[in-house]
């Protein structure tokens, strides 16, 4: 499989090169040159374990030797505490896909436990070093740090908005003492962090000198790892219910997870609808309901990993909306950059995409969802998953079972649980064990030069 940039000005490259490059040099994101049709394989795939299914999905997109790919998948999955990796739990009239059984208790572990090992594998063979740079609103950073800590040939620099992530999320990053880990608290918003990362990746001499690598969901391998659990969950629910099609409700921030679902559908998985659930930062919900993509003001919510106005992966979807025409996409992105607004015309646009539905939940709805789900089922949803669960209630259909993605363990957001239920119900021994441990972090201003300078001093002149 070869990879193309959404902006069309980069040569086609292989999987391992796309993996190491992150953002394409023309500013675009990598996509496979074509999407394999797997409908003929679905019946056989239904019988596979999570590890076997991962292998079958990923081998279609990767250029690794097959035994190596198999081994890397197996090693990544050892970090998960559940034998099914991503179990699907029936809950009333819907199903919850639990994606939080990895080391940092959020779905991002699924991709990052694999990605860290994949980088190490590649660097073992190609030589050299890599400096991973990522922006996080909480969960990506800890998952990246736990995927890369102690791995050979790599450092990881994580930018997060100072004072705007939960104390427990911060501790998941700052208590990691491995010498190759740097937690950087930036005085600004998550979008500022994301902008700094973009700017440094756009500084090509710096990028080359430091061998910058990306782990946020612009990295194609992350999307690919997430495609697997859509297949896995759909199979479990189709078995359980005997229905031929399913729906998914996806709490959305950067549109990475949602794009993985879109891809699974394009590959032939019978998903009838993908429901995008946003919090008050509802740019994506507004787009799918009105056709206008307009930047709004960022607000801070109970679901901070979805506090995003500019969804970086949305460009991948727009590429298909543009009829896979990079020139049209470039014009759209330039328009959005200049005006903060985009109403895509031409390509496949003009009507809404019937595959997606969208809704949003504000703080009151999110808290009510946590409370209602707990009182009806004794099941605690974290605030991100609760946004999905809330929006899902308006799209239930007995013929098309609904699978709600549970993207984080409630204990990561115990304050919201307390607010919703009035009780201190959400705990996890992994998080409790972090309290009182020594912490290490550096506070920096929201400026790309400051971050660049910090990185240069840590990286030094050598490797
Ligand atoms: C990252 C994250 C999301 C949003 O996922 P995207 O791929 O950015 O859309 C939702 N919930 C949780 C808990 C997350 O960490």
Tab-separated table of C-alpha atoms and ligand atoms in Angstrom:
chain	number	residue	atom	x	y	z
A	1	UNK	CA	0.000	0.000	0.000
A	2	UNK	CA	1.283	3.461	-0.885
A	3	UNK	CA	0.323	6.679	0.871
A	4	UNK	CA	-0.627	10.025	-0.652
A	5	UNK	CA	-0.868	13.428	0.935
A	6	UNK	CA	-4.295	15.081	1.057
A	7	UNK	CA	-2.671	18.199	-0.446
A	8	UNK	CA	-1.241	16.294	-3.406
A	9	UNK	CA	2.241	17.843	-3.420
A	10	UNK	CA	4.225	15.017	-1.819
A	11	UNK	CA	5.402	11.867	-3.588
A	12	UNK	CA	3.677	8.561	-2.797
A	13	UNK	CA	5.458	6.828	0.067
A	14	UNK	CA	5.272	3.483	1.890
A	15	UNK	CA	3.728	2.714	5.287
A	16	UNK	CA	6.948	2.917	7.288
A	17	UNK	CA	7.854	6.250	5.736
A	18	UNK	CA	4.366	7.632	6.387
A	19	UNK	CA	4.724	6.377	9.942
A	20	UNK	CA	7.976	8.258	10.462
A	21	UNK	CA	6.893	11.434	8.635
A	22	UNK	CA	3.642	12.252	10.446
A	23	UNK	CA	2.505	15.429	8.708
A	24	UNK	CA	3.348	15.438	4.996
A	25	UNK	CA	5.836	18.052	3.824
A	26	UNK	CA	3.189	19.888	1.839
A	27	UNK	CA	1.196	20.348	5.049
A	28	UNK	CA	-1.279	17.570	4.252
A	29	UNK	CA	-2.124	14.315	5.986
A	30	UNK	CA	-1.353	10.855	4.683
A	31	UNK	CA	-4.047	8.593	3.334
A	32	UNK	CA	-3.787	5.212	1.646
A	33	UNK	CA	-3.715	5.504	-2.152
A	34	UNK	CA	-6.793	3.303	-2.188
A	35	UNK	CA	-9.091	1.711	0.370
A	36	UNK	CA	-9.208	-2.098	0.280
A	37	UNK	CA	-12.619	-3.747	0.014
A	38	UNK	CA	-12.767	-6.502	2.648
A	39	UNK	CA	-16.405	-7.580	2.341
A	40	UNK	CA	-15.427	-11.051	1.117
A	41	UNK	CA	-13.305	-11.571	4.260
A	42	UNK	CA	-15.845	-10.461	6.866
A	43	UNK	CA	-17.293	-13.905	7.624
A	44	UNK	CA	-13.825	-15.316	8.288
A	45	UNK	CA	-12.722	-12.255	10.283
A	46	UNK	CA	-15.684	-12.597	12.602
A	47	UNK	CA	-14.074	-15.701	14.165
A	48	UNK	CA	-10.737	-14.061	14.924
A	49	UNK	CA	-9.300	-12.952	18.234
A	50	UNK	CA	-8.463	-9.272	18.673
A	51	UNK	CA	-4.791	-9.948	17.897
A	52	UNK	CA	-5.553	-11.990	14.781
A	53	UNK	CA	-8.049	-9.421	13.567
A	54	UNK	CA	-5.502	-6.629	14.095
A	55	UNK	CA	-3.049	-8.532	11.957
A	56	UNK	CA	-5.535	-9.095	9.135
A	57	UNK	CA	-6.579	-5.435	9.062
A	58	UNK	CA	-3.102	-3.958	9.402
A	59	UNK	CA	-1.346	-6.203	6.920
A	60	UNK	CA	-3.502	-4.667	4.172
A	61	UNK	CA	-1.995	-1.269	4.924
A	62	UNK	CA	1.531	-2.031	6.089
A	63	UNK	CA	4.821	-2.902	4.428
A	64	UNK	CA	6.326	-4.708	7.436
A	65	UNK	CA	7.401	-8.320	7.189
A	66	UNK	CA	4.341	-10.273	8.293
A	67	UNK	CA	5.985	-12.135	11.205
A	68	UNK	CA	7.337	-8.811	12.484
A	69	UNK	CA	3.926	-7.149	12.247
A	70	UNK	CA	2.359	-10.056	14.098
A	71	UNK	CA	4.989	-9.852	16.861
A	72	UNK	CA	4.614	-6.081	17.278
A	73	UNK	CA	0.847	-6.382	17.557
A	74	UNK	CA	1.195	-9.116	20.180
A	75	UNK	CA	3.692	-7.075	22.212
A	76	UNK	CA	1.486	-3.967	22.105
A	77	UNK	CA	-1.508	-5.926	23.369
A	78	UNK	CA	0.379	-7.217	26.433
A	79	UNK	CA	-0.161	-3.750	27.962
A	80	UNK	CA	-3.935	-4.329	28.204
A	81	UNK	CA	-5.622	-5.629	31.308
A	82	UNK	CA	-8.606	-7.263	29.605
A	83	UNK	CA	-8.313	-10.553	27.643
A	84	UNK	CA	-10.592	-9.167	24.918
A	85	UNK	CA	-8.593	-5.878	24.760
A	86	UNK	CA	-11.708	-3.845	23.865
A	87	UNK	CA	-14.720	-5.719	25.317
A	88	UNK	CA	-18.280	-4.774	24.341
A	89	UNK	CA	-20.696	-4.601	27.261
A	90	UNK	CA	-24.491	-4.723	26.771
A	91	UNK	CA	-26.120	-1.817	28.565
A	92	UNK	CA	-29.909	-1.538	28.383
A	93	UNK	CA	-30.881	-1.091	24.734
A	94	UNK	CA	-27.372	-0.335	23.513
A	95	UNK	CA	-23.801	-1.618	23.721
A	96	UNK	CA	-20.727	-0.001	25.201
A	97	UNK	CA	-17.341	-0.566	23.603
A	98	UNK	CA	-14.841	-0.216	26.453
A	99	UNK	CA	-11.634	1.239	25.071
A	100	UNK	CA	-10.013	2.065	28.404
A	101	UNK	CA	-8.248	-1.109	29.482
A	102	UNK	CA	-4.776	0.129	28.567
A	103	UNK	CA	-2.127	1.596	30.913
A	104	UNK	CA	-3.459	5.197	30.919
A	105	UNK	CA	-7.155	4.245	30.964
A	106	UNK	CA	-8.121	5.980	27.710
A	107	UNK	CA	-8.660	4.710	24.183
A	108	UNK	CA	-5.502	6.345	22.913
A	109	UNK	CA	-3.479	3.496	24.451
A	110	UNK	CA	-4.828	1.158	21.777
A	111	UNK	CA	-2.851	3.010	19.142
A	112	UNK	CA	0.072	4.278	21.168
A	113	UNK	CA	1.162	1.011	22.733
A	114	UNK	CA	1.518	-0.256	19.182
A	115	UNK	CA	3.032	2.937	17.781
A	116	UNK	CA	5.837	3.204	20.361
A	117	UNK	CA	6.960	-0.305	19.530
A	118	UNK	CA	6.607	0.327	15.814
A	119	UNK	CA	8.907	3.362	16.043
A	120	UNK	CA	11.465	1.403	18.033
A	121	UNK	CA	11.355	-1.419	15.507
A	122	UNK	CA	11.871	0.960	12.613
A	123	UNK	CA	14.713	2.860	14.328
A	124	UNK	CA	16.442	-0.406	15.303
A	125	UNK	CA	16.707	-1.178	11.604
A	126	UNK	CA	17.099	2.237	10.013
A	127	UNK	CA	19.400	3.679	12.671
A	128	UNK	CA	19.129	7.224	13.957
A	129	UNK	CA	16.986	8.764	16.638
A	130	UNK	CA	13.606	10.321	16.805
A	131	UNK	CA	12.137	13.120	18.875
A	132	UNK	CA	8.415	12.800	19.213
A	133	UNK	CA	6.552	16.060	19.642
A	134	UNK	CA	2.888	16.088	20.592
A	135	UNK	CA	0.185	18.402	21.839
A	136	UNK	CA	-2.358	17.069	24.273
A	137	UNK	CA	-5.543	18.166	25.963
A	138	UNK	CA	-4.895	15.374	28.451
A	139	UNK	CA	-5.201	11.839	27.177
A	140	UNK	CA	-2.893	11.804	24.140
A	141	UNK	CA	0.056	12.999	26.175
A	142	UNK	CA	-0.100	10.353	28.840
A	143	UNK	CA	-0.769	7.628	26.274
A	144	UNK	CA	2.208	8.850	24.198
A	145	UNK	CA	4.452	9.005	27.233
A	146	UNK	CA	3.463	5.506	28.307
A	147	UNK	CA	3.914	4.201	24.765
A	148	UNK	CA	7.430	5.668	24.442
A	149	UNK	CA	8.890	5.690	27.970
A	150	UNK	CA	12.068	3.668	28.140
A	151	UNK	CA	12.027	2.772	24.426
A	152	UNK	CA	15.288	2.857	22.525
A	153	UNK	CA	16.289	5.729	20.181
A	154	UNK	CA	13.414	8.014	21.162
A	155	UNK	CA	12.522	11.003	23.264
A	156	UNK	CA	9.024	12.329	23.750
A	157	UNK	CA	8.099	15.990	24.301
A	158	UNK	CA	4.487	16.579	25.280
A	159	UNK	CA	2.873	20.034	25.315
A	160	UNK	CA	-0.244	20.477	27.404
A	161	UNK	CA	-2.242	23.548	28.461
A	162	UNK	CA	-0.972	24.598	31.884
A	163	UNK	CA	-3.643	24.309	34.573
A	164	UNK	CA	-6.275	23.107	32.134
A	165	UNK	CA	-6.012	19.371	32.457
A	166	UNK	CA	-7.141	17.380	35.443
A	167	UNK	CA	-4.584	16.826	38.237
A	168	UNK	CA	-4.759	13.088	37.733
A	169	UNK	CA	-4.092	13.436	33.992
A	170	UNK	CA	-1.157	15.667	34.734
A	171	UNK	CA	0.252	13.166	37.230
A	172	UNK	CA	0.010	10.419	34.610
A	173	UNK	CA	2.598	12.426	32.657
A	174	UNK	CA	4.689	14.140	35.305
A	175	UNK	CA	5.310	11.095	37.491
A	176	UNK	CA	7.023	9.234	34.652
A	177	UNK	CA	10.726	9.553	35.442
A	178	UNK	CA	12.243	7.924	32.371
A	179	UNK	CA	15.036	10.095	30.981
A	180	UNK	CA	13.468	10.175	27.508
A	181	UNK	CA	10.226	11.822	28.698
A	182	UNK	CA	9.565	15.613	28.843
A	183	UNK	CA	6.230	16.990	30.050
A	184	UNK	CA	5.876	20.666	29.040
A	185	UNK	CA	3.117	22.796	30.580
A	186	UNK	CA	2.375	25.613	28.118
A	187	UNK	CA	0.736	28.836	29.299
A	188	UNK	CA	-2.094	28.748	26.769
A	189	UNK	CA	-4.925	26.643	25.387
A	190	UNK	CA	-4.803	23.255	23.753
A	191	UNK	CA	-5.212	24.929	20.362
A	192	UNK	CA	-2.111	27.024	21.162
A	193	UNK	CA	-0.223	23.794	21.896
A	194	UNK	CA	-1.451	22.304	18.660
A	195	UNK	CA	-0.427	25.424	16.727
A	196	UNK	CA	3.083	25.316	18.216
A	197	UNK	CA	3.442	21.689	17.187
A	198	UNK	CA	2.269	22.551	13.672
A	199	UNK	CA	4.684	25.455	13.461
A	200	UNK	CA	7.656	23.366	14.580
A	201	UNK	CA	6.782	20.623	12.116
A	202	UNK	CA	6.596	23.353	9.462
A	203	UNK	CA	10.137	24.491	10.311
A	204	UNK	CA	11.755	21.995	7.963
A	205	UNK	CA	15.418	22.551	8.970
A	206	UNK	CA	14.509	22.085	12.654
A	207	UNK	CA	12.306	19.163	11.821
A	208	UNK	CA	15.120	17.422	9.945
A	209	UNK	CA	17.808	18.287	12.472
A	210	UNK	CA	15.752	16.864	15.333
A	211	UNK	CA	14.148	14.026	13.381
A	212	UNK	CA	10.742	15.097	14.665
A	213	UNK	CA	8.079	12.426	14.858
A	214	UNK	CA	4.354	12.722	15.469
A	215	UNK	CA	2.056	10.629	17.605
A	216	UNK	CA	-1.079	12.726	17.562
A	217	UNK	CA	-3.843	11.467	15.376
A	218	UNK	CA	-2.324	13.029	12.280
A	219	UNK	CA	-0.106	9.916	12.383
A	220	UNK	CA	-1.613	7.390	10.039
A	221	UNK	CA	-0.622	4.365	12.131
A	222	UNK	CA	-2.811	5.653	14.934
A	223	UNK	CA	-5.879	5.768	12.754
A	224	UNK	CA	-5.070	2.324	11.461
A	225	UNK	CA	-4.884	0.795	14.960
A	226	UNK	CA	-8.285	2.268	15.736
A	227	UNK	CA	-9.937	0.782	12.668
A	228	UNK	CA	-9.512	-2.646	14.272
A	229	UNK	CA	-11.891	-2.142	17.165
A	230	UNK	CA	-14.712	-1.020	14.909
A	231	UNK	CA	-14.528	-4.416	13.248
A	232	UNK	CA	-14.125	-6.219	16.544
A	233	UNK	CA	-17.095	-4.479	18.181
A	234	UNK	CA	-19.398	-4.758	15.172
A	235	UNK	CA	-18.735	-8.507	15.017
A	236	UNK	CA	-19.509	-9.003	18.720
A	237	UNK	CA	-22.749	-7.032	18.509
A	238	UNK	CA	-23.892	-8.643	15.251
A	239	UNK	CA	-23.357	-12.049	16.915
A	240	UNK	CA	-25.150	-10.982	20.056
A	241	UNK	CA	-28.183	-9.458	18.341
A	242	UNK	CA	-28.355	-11.340	15.040
A	243	UNK	CA	-28.684	-8.011	13.207
A	244	UNK	CA	-26.766	-7.449	9.970
A	245	UNK	CA	-25.849	-3.796	10.580
A	246	UNK	CA	-24.797	-1.623	13.487
A	247	UNK	CA	-24.502	2.053	14.357
A	248	UNK	CA	-21.701	3.677	16.283
A	249	UNK	CA	-21.796	6.716	18.551
A	250	UNK	CA	-18.384	8.361	18.743
A	251	UNK	CA	-17.405	11.146	21.149
A	252	UNK	CA	-15.397	13.391	18.865
A	253	UNK	CA	-12.580	15.883	19.262
A	254	UNK	CA	-9.948	15.717	16.549
A	255	UNK	CA	-12.083	13.445	14.369
A	256	UNK	CA	-9.437	10.697	14.573
A	257	UNK	CA	-11.589	8.014	16.085
A	258	UNK	CA	-14.535	8.986	13.892
A	259	UNK	CA	-12.344	8.867	10.801
A	260	UNK	CA	-11.233	5.333	11.724
A	261	UNK	CA	-14.917	4.373	11.798
A	262	UNK	CA	-15.486	6.036	8.445
A	263	UNK	CA	-12.608	4.035	7.032
A	264	UNK	CA	-13.949	0.750	8.461
A	265	UNK	CA	-17.226	1.538	6.707
A	266	UNK	CA	-15.444	2.368	3.425
A	267	UNK	CA	-13.662	-0.994	3.709
A	268	UNK	CA	-17.038	-2.701	3.812
A	269	UNK	CA	-17.939	-3.134	7.486
A	270	UNK	CA	-21.760	-2.874	7.654
A	271	UNK	CA	-22.049	0.314	9.676
A	272	UNK	CA	-25.307	2.008	8.774
A	273	UNK	CA	-24.608	5.257	10.573
A	274	UNK	CA	-21.881	6.918	12.500
A	275	UNK	CA	-23.069	9.337	15.082
A	276	UNK	CA	-20.699	12.165	15.952
A	277	UNK	CA	-21.102	13.434	19.473
A	278	UNK	CA	-19.533	16.705	20.517
A	279	UNK	CA	-19.574	18.807	23.653
A	280	UNK	CA	-20.115	22.594	23.530
A	281	UNK	CA	-17.222	22.779	21.062
A	282	UNK	CA	-19.575	21.667	18.345
A	283	UNK	CA	-17.922	22.750	15.095
A	284	UNK	CA	-18.235	19.224	13.701
A	285	UNK	CA	-21.853	18.759	14.763
A	286	UNK	CA	-22.701	22.106	13.173
A	287	UNK	CA	-20.938	21.118	9.971
A	288	UNK	CA	-22.825	17.868	9.598
A	289	UNK	CA	-26.119	19.556	10.402
A	290	UNK	CA	-25.689	22.744	8.341
A	291	UNK	CA	-22.909	22.116	5.788
A	292	UNK	CA	-20.905	25.049	7.131
A	293	UNK	CA	-17.577	24.496	8.862
A	294	UNK	CA	-17.053	27.568	11.008
A	295	UNK	CA	-14.536	28.097	13.736
A	296	UNK	CA	-16.131	29.102	17.029
A	297	UNK	CA	-14.735	30.204	20.359
A	298	UNK	CA	-13.059	27.450	22.327
A	299	UNK	CA	-14.735	26.634	25.607
A	300	UNK	CA	-13.569	24.459	28.441
A	301	UNK	CA	-15.904	21.635	29.279
A	302	UNK	CA	-16.242	18.528	31.402
A	303	UNK	CA	-14.787	16.506	28.491
A	304	UNK	CA	-11.449	18.283	27.902
A	305	UNK	CA	-10.146	15.784	25.338
A	306	UNK	CA	-12.913	17.007	23.060
A	307	UNK	CA	-12.262	20.719	23.657
A	308	UNK	CA	-11.090	21.298	20.123
A	309	UNK	CA	-12.247	23.764	17.507
A	310	UNK	CA	-10.090	22.774	14.576
A	311	UNK	CA	-10.242	19.001	14.172
A	312	UNK	CA	-6.945	18.049	12.582
A	313	UNK	CA	-8.216	14.817	11.034
A	314	UNK	CA	-11.199	16.454	9.464
A	315	UNK	CA	-8.989	17.218	6.477
A	316	UNK	CA	-8.793	13.485	5.799
A	317	UNK	CA	-12.547	13.319	5.505
A	318	UNK	CA	-12.716	16.531	3.456
A	319	UNK	CA	-10.324	14.958	0.980
A	320	UNK	CA	-12.981	12.367	0.176
A	321	UNK	CA	-15.675	15.036	0.200
A	322	UNK	CA	-13.579	16.895	-2.377
A	323	UNK	CA	-13.824	13.869	-4.650
A	324	UNK	CA	-10.179	12.975	-3.844
A	325	UNK	CA	-9.109	16.134	-5.644
A	326	UNK	CA	-6.127	17.663	-3.788
A	327	UNK	CA	-6.357	20.919	-5.672
A	328	UNK	CA	-9.921	21.481	-4.532
A	329	UNK	CA	-8.955	20.468	-0.991
A	330	UNK	CA	-6.037	22.922	-0.960
A	331	UNK	CA	-8.399	25.714	-1.962
A	332	UNK	CA	-10.795	24.757	0.836
A	333	UNK	CA	-8.067	24.667	3.454
A	334	UNK	CA	-6.710	28.028	2.298
A	335	UNK	CA	-10.194	29.507	2.526
A	336	UNK	CA	-10.689	28.133	6.023
A	337	UNK	CA	-7.274	29.370	7.104
A	338	UNK	CA	-8.025	32.873	5.795
A	339	UNK	CA	-11.642	33.302	6.904
A	340	UNK	CA	-12.276	30.741	9.647
A	341	UNK	CA	-15.157	29.433	7.605
A	342	UNK	CA	-15.692	26.859	4.924
A	343	UNK	CA	-18.768	25.846	3.002
A	344	UNK	CA	-17.450	23.125	0.733
A	345	UNK	CA	-18.809	23.354	-2.780
A	346	UNK	CA	-18.176	20.944	-5.583
A	347	UNK	CA	-16.782	17.436	-5.157
A	348	UNK	CA	-19.294	15.242	-3.380
A	349	UNK	CA	-20.799	18.157	-1.525
A	350	UNK	CA	-23.989	20.053	-1.910
A	351	UNK	CA	-25.874	17.634	0.311
A	352	UNK	CA	-25.110	16.375	3.780
A	353	UNK	CA	-23.346	13.056	4.095
A	354	UNK	CA	-26.030	10.502	5.066
A	355	UNK	CA	-23.445	8.250	6.720
A	356	UNK	CA	-22.874	10.758	9.501
A	357	UNK	CA	-25.346	12.103	11.989
A	358	UNK	CA	-24.324	14.545	14.674
A	359	UNK	CA	-25.428	15.998	17.943
A	360	UNK	CA	-23.961	17.656	20.972
A	361	UNK	CA	-24.338	17.641	24.723
A	362	UNK	CA	-23.693	20.593	27.009
A	363	UNK	CA	-22.529	20.294	30.602
A	364	UNK	CA	-26.031	19.783	32.010
A	365	UNK	CA	-26.812	17.054	29.477
A	366	UNK	CA	-23.479	15.374	30.104
A	367	UNK	CA	-23.968	15.308	33.875
A	368	UNK	CA	-27.550	14.098	33.494
A	369	UNK	CA	-26.332	11.303	31.216
A	370	UNK	CA	-23.772	10.155	33.788
A	371	UNK	CA	-26.432	10.230	36.505
A	372	UNK	CA	-29.154	8.539	34.432
A	373	UNK	CA	-26.911	5.793	33.143
A	374	UNK	CA	-25.642	5.103	36.642
A	375	UNK	CA	-29.084	4.986	38.201
A	376	UNK	CA	-30.554	2.850	35.407
A	377	UNK	CA	-27.672	0.392	34.998
A	378	UNK	CA	-25.186	0.923	37.821
A	379	UNK	CA	-22.650	1.755	35.101
A	380	UNK	CA	-20.401	4.807	35.294
A	381	UNK	CA	-19.606	6.675	32.085
A	382	UNK	CA	-16.751	9.132	31.977
A	383	UNK	CA	-17.841	12.581	30.675
A	384	UNK	CA	-16.555	11.937	27.121
A	385	UNK	CA	-18.385	8.645	26.842
A	386	UNK	CA	-21.431	10.275	28.432
A	387	UNK	CA	-21.590	12.815	25.594
A	388	UNK	CA	-21.736	9.903	23.144
A	389	UNK	CA	-24.304	8.029	25.206
A	390	UNK	CA	-26.486	11.141	25.465
A	391	UNK	CA	-26.457	11.847	21.733
A	392	UNK	CA	-27.056	8.150	20.999
A	393	UNK	CA	-30.417	8.274	22.829
A	394	UNK	CA	-31.914	10.314	19.957
A	395	UNK	CA	-30.791	7.843	17.303
A	396	UNK	CA	-31.863	4.452	18.651
A	397	UNK	CA	-33.385	1.947	16.239
A	398	UNK	CA	-34.166	-1.642	17.290
A	399	UNK	CA	-33.120	-2.910	13.853
A	400	UNK	CA	-29.699	-1.289	14.002
A	401	UNK	CA	-27.990	-1.852	17.362
A	402	UNK	CA	-26.059	1.117	18.703
A	403	UNK	CA	-22.476	0.764	19.900
A	404	UNK	CA	-21.300	3.640	22.085
A	405	UNK	CA	-17.566	4.135	22.356
A	406	UNK	CA	-16.414	4.475	25.968
A	407	UNK	CA	-13.198	6.372	25.452
A	408	UNK	CA	-11.956	6.785	29.013
A	409	UNK	CA	-12.334	5.165	32.415
A	410	UNK	CA	-14.536	7.282	34.729
A	411	UNK	CA	-11.789	7.435	37.372
A	412	UNK	CA	-9.785	9.744	35.085
A	413	UNK	CA	-12.567	12.310	35.524
A	414	UNK	CA	-13.719	11.604	39.045
A	415	UNK	CA	-14.610	15.255	39.670
A	416	UNK	CA	-17.290	15.148	36.951
A	417	UNK	CA	-18.602	11.901	38.397
A	418	UNK	CA	-18.853	13.562	41.795
A	419	UNK	CA	-20.657	16.530	40.269
A	420	UNK	CA	-23.100	14.251	38.455
A	421	UNK	CA	-23.907	11.776	41.196
A	422	UNK	CA	-23.016	13.687	44.342
A	423	UNK	CA	-20.844	10.742	45.321
A	424	UNK	CA	-17.217	9.785	45.088
A	425	UNK	CA	-17.713	6.652	42.999
A	426	UNK	CA	-14.938	6.608	40.420
A	427	UNK	CA	-11.633	5.079	41.425
A	428	UNK	CA	-8.924	3.030	39.837
A	429	UNK	CA	-5.927	1.564	41.604
A	430	UNK	CA	-3.546	2.655	38.826
A	431	UNK	CA	-4.509	6.293	39.389
A	432	UNK	CA	-4.668	6.086	43.159
A	433	UNK	CA	-1.080	4.815	43.152
A	434	UNK	CA	0.155	8.060	41.523
A	435	UNK	CA	-0.840	10.310	44.420
A	436	UNK	CA	2.188	11.625	46.279
A	437	UNK	CA	4.777	10.382	43.772
A	438	UNK	CA	7.515	12.848	42.778
A	439	UNK	CA	6.639	14.933	39.697
A	440	UNK	CA	8.708	16.513	36.930
A	441	UNK	CA	7.590	19.086	34.358
A	442	UNK	CA	8.693	22.354	32.722
A	443	UNK	CA	6.422	25.400	32.352
A	444	UNK	CA	6.892	27.336	29.074
A	445	UNK	CA	5.186	30.326	27.399
A	446	UNK	CA	2.844	29.639	24.469
A	447	UNK	CA	5.482	30.346	21.849
A	448	UNK	CA	7.048	28.094	19.253
A	449	UNK	CA	10.547	29.622	19.663
A	450	UNK	CA	10.490	28.907	23.405
A	451	UNK	CA	9.555	25.284	22.828
A	452	UNK	CA	12.113	24.962	20.031
A	453	UNK	CA	14.841	26.289	22.292
A	454	UNK	CA	13.906	23.946	25.119
A	455	UNK	CA	14.015	20.982	22.775
A	456	UNK	CA	17.342	22.041	21.313
A	457	UNK	CA	18.966	22.177	24.733
A	458	UNK	CA	17.683	18.700	25.576
A	459	UNK	CA	18.581	17.187	22.234
A	460	UNK	CA	21.998	18.847	22.099
A	461	UNK	CA	24.281	18.914	19.106
A	462	UNK	CA	24.808	15.158	18.898
A	463	UNK	CA	22.322	12.480	18.096
B	1	LIG	C1	-8.993	11.917	22.478
B	1	LIG	C2	-10.257	11.613	23.135
B	1	LIG	C3	-11.483	11.777	22.475
B	1	LIG	C4	-11.587	12.354	21.082
B	1	LIG	O1	-11.014	11.516	20.124
B	1	LIG	P1	-10.626	12.099	18.678
B	1	LIG	O2	-9.986	10.974	17.976
B	1	LIG	O3	-9.681	13.237	18.930
B	1	LIG	O4	-11.889	12.553	18.051
B	1	LIG	C5	-12.633	11.390	23.139
B	1	LIG	N1	-12.588	10.902	24.388
B	1	LIG	C6	-11.438	10.741	25.054
B	1	LIG	C7	-11.467	10.218	26.442
B	1	LIG	C8	-10.233	11.080	24.456
B	1	LIG	O5	-9.089	10.923	25.119
